PDB file of C-alpha atoms in Angstrom:
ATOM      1  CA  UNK A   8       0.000   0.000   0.000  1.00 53.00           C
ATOM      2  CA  UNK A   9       1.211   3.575  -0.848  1.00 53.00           C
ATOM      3  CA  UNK A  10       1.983   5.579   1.868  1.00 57.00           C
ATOM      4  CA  UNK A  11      -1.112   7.021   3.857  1.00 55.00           C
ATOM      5  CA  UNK A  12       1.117  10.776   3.869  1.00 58.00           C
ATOM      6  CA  UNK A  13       1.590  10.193   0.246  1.00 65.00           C
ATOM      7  CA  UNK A  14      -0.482  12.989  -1.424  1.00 77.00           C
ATOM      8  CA  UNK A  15       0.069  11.125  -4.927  1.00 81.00           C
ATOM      9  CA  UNK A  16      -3.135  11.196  -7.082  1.00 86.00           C
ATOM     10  CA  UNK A  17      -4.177   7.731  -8.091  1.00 92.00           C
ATOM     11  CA  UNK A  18      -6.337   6.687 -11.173  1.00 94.00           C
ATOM     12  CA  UNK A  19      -9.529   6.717  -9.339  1.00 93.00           C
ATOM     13  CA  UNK A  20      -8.963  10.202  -8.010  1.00 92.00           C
ATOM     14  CA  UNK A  21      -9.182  11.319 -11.931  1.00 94.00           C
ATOM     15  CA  UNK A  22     -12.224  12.763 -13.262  1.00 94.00           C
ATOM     16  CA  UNK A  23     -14.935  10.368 -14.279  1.00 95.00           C
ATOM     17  CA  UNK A  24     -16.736  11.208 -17.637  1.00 95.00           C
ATOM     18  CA  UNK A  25     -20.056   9.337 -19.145  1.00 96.00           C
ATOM     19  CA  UNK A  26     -17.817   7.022 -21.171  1.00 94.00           C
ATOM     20  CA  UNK A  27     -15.516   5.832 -18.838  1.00 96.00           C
ATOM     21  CA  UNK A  28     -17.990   5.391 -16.303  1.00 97.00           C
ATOM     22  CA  UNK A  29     -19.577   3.390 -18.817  1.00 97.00           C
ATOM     23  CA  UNK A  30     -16.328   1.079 -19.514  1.00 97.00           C
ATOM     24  CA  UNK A  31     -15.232   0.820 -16.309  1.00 96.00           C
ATOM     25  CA  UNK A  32     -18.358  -0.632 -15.460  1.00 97.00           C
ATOM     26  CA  UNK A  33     -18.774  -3.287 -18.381  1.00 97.00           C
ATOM     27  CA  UNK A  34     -15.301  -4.197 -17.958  1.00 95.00           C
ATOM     28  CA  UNK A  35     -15.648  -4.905 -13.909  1.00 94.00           C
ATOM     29  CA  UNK A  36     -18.651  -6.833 -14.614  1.00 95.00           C
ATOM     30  CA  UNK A  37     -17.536  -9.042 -17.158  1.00 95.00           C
ATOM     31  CA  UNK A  38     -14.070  -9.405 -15.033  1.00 92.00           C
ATOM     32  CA  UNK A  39     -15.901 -10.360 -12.348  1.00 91.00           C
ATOM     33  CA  UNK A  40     -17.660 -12.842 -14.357  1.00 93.00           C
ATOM     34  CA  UNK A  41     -14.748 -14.822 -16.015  1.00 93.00           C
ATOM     35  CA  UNK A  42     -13.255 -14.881 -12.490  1.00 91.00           C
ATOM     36  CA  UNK A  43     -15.906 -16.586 -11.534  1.00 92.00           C
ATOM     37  CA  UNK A  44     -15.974 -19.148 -14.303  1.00 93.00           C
ATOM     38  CA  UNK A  45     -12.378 -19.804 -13.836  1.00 93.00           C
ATOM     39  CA  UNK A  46     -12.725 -20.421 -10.462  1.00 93.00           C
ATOM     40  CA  UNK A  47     -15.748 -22.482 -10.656  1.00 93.00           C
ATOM     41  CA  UNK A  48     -13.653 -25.027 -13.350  1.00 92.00           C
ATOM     42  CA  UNK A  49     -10.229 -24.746 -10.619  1.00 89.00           C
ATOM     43  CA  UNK A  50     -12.320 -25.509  -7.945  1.00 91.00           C
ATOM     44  CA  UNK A  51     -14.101 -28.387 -10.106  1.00 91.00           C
ATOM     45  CA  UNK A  52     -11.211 -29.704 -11.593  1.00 92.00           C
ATOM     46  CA  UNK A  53      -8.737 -29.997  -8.620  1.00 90.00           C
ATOM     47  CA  UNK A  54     -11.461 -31.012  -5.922  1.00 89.00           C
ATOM     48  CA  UNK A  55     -11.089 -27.674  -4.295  1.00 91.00           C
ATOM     49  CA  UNK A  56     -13.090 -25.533  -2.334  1.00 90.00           C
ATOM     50  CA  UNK A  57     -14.857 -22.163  -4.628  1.00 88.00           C
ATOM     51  CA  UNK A  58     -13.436 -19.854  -2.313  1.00 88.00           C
ATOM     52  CA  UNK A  59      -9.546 -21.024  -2.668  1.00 89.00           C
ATOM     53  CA  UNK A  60     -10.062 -21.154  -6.147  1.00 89.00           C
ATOM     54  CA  UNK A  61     -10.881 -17.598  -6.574  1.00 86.00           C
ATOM     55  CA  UNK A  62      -8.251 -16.913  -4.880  1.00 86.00           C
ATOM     56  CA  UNK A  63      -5.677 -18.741  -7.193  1.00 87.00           C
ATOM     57  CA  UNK A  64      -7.075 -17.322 -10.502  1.00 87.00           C
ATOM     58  CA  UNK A  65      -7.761 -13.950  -8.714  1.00 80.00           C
ATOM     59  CA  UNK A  66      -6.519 -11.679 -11.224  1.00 80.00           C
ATOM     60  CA  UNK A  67      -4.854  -8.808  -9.277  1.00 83.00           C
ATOM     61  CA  UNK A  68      -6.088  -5.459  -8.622  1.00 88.00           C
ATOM     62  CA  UNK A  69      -9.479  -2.957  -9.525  1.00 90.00           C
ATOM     63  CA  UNK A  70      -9.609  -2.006 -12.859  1.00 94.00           C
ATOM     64  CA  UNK A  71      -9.575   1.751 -13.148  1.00 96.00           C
ATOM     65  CA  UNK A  72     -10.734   3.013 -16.822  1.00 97.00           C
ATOM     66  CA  UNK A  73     -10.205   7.150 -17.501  1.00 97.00           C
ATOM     67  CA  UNK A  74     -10.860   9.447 -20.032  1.00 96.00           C
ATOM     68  CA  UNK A  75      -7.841  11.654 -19.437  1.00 95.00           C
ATOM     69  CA  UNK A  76      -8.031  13.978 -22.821  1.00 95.00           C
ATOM     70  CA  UNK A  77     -10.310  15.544 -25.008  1.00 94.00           C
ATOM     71  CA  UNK A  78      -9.288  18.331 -27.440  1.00 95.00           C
ATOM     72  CA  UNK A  79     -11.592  19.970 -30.251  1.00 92.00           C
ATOM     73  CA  UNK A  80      -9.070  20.101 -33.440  1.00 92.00           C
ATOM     74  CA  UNK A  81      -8.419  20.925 -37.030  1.00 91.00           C
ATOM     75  CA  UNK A  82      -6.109  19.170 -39.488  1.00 88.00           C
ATOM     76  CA  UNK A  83      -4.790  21.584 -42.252  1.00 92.00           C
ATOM     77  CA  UNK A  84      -4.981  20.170 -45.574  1.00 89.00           C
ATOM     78  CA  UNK A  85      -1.460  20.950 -47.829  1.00 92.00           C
ATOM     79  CA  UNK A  86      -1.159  22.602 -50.555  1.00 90.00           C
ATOM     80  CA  UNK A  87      -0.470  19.678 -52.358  1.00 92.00           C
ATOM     81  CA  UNK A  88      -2.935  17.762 -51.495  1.00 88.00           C
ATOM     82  CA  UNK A  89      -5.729  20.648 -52.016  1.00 87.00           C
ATOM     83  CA  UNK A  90      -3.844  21.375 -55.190  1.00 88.00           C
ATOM     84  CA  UNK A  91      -4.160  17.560 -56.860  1.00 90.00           C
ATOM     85  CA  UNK A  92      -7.831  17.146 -55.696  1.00 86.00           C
ATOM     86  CA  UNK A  93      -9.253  21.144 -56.429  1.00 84.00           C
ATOM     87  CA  UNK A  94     -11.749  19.648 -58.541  1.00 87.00           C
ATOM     88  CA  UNK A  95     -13.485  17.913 -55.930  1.00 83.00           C
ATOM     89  CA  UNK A  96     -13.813  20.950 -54.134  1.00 81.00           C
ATOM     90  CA  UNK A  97     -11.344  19.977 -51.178  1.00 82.00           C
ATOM     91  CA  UNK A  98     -11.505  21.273 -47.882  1.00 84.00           C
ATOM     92  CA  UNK A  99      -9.052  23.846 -46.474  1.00 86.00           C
ATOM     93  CA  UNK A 100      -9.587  21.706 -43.041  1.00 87.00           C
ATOM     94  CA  UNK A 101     -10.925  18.890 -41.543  1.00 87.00           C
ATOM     95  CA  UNK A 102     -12.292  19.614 -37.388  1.00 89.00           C
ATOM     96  CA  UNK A 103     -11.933  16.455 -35.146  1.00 91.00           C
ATOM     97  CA  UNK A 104     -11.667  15.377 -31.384  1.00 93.00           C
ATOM     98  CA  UNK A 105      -9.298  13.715 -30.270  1.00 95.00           C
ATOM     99  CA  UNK A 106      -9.746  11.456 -26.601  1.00 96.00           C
ATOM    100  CA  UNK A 107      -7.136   9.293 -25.057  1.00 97.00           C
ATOM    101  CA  UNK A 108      -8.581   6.688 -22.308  1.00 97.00           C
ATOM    102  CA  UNK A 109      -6.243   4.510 -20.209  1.00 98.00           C
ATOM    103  CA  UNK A 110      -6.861   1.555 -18.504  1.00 97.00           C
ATOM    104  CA  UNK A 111      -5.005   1.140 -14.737  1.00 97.00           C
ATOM    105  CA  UNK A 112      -4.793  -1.916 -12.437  1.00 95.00           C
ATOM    106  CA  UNK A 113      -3.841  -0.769  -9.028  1.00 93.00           C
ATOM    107  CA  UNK A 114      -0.995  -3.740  -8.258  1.00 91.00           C
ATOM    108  CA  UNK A 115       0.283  -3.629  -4.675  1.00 89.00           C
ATOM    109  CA  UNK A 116      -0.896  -0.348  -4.161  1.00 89.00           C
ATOM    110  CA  UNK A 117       0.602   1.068  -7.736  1.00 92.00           C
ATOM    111  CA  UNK A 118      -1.269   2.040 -10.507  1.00 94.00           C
ATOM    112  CA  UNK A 119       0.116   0.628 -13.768  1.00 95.00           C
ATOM    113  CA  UNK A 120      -1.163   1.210 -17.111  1.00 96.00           C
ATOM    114  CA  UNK A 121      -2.419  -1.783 -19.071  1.00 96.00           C
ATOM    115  CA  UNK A 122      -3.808  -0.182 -22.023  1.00 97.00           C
ATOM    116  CA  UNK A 123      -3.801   3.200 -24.099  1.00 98.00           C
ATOM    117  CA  UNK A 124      -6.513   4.260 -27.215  1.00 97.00           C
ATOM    118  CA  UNK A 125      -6.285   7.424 -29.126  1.00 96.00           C
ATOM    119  CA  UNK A 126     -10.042   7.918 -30.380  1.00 93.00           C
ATOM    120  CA  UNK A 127     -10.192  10.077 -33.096  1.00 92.00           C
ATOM    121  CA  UNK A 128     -13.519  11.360 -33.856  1.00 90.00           C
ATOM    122  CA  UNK A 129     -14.750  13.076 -36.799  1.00 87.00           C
ATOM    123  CA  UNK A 130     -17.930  15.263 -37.151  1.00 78.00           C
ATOM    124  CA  UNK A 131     -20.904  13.751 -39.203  1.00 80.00           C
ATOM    125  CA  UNK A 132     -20.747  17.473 -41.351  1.00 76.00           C
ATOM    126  CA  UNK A 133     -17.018  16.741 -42.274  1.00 74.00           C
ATOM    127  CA  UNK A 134     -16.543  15.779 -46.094  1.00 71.00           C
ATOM    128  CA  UNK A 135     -15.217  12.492 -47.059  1.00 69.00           C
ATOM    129  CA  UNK A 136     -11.495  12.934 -47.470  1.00 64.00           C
TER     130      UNK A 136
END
């Protein structure tokens, strides 16, 4: 466990947005679910007792899933590239938002990252490029 003077942020002292709320939870429940299959077949297959097998296919700390950017953007188009398709009337720009979300197991008090997406997200009134 961290230090209890330690004034370290940790993943679930991040904000919380709609969409990671939403993954966190799906991910925790279906976690919790394949634990529990796991542990069923341990506990069926070795003559064991549910509660030790749990613990041996455990699989470590909470899951922790944050949104931790979103930015409003544009993409200049080059000259070269407006140049070669001017007869399809080619944008100047193109607007998008960009979100990163992470995925953290807390491990012996630590929380590591498991997983990083860059979500790129492009308005329904943008042209085709």
């Amino acid at each position: 466990k961290p230090d209890a003077t330690s004034c370290t942020p940790m993943a679930e002292d991040l904000q919380r947005t709609k969409l990671s709320e939403y993954l966190e939870h799906h991910v925790r429940v279906k976690t919790k679910v394949r634990v529990e299959e796991m542990a069923k077949e341990k506990s069926e297959a070795e003559k064991i007792s549910m509660e030790e097998a749990t613990k041996l296919v455990g699989m470590g700390g909470a899951i922790t899933i944050r949104q931790v950017t979103s930015m409003d953007r544009k993409l200049d188009v080059r000259d070269r590239m407006r140049k070669r398709y001017a007869f399809k009337n080619y944008p100047h720009e193109f607007s998008f938002r960009c979100k990163c979300i992470i995925v953290f197991q807390n491990l012996d008090g630590v929380d590591v990252i498991l997983f990083g997406l860059y979500v790129y997200e492009h308005d329904e009134n943008n042209p085709p490029p």
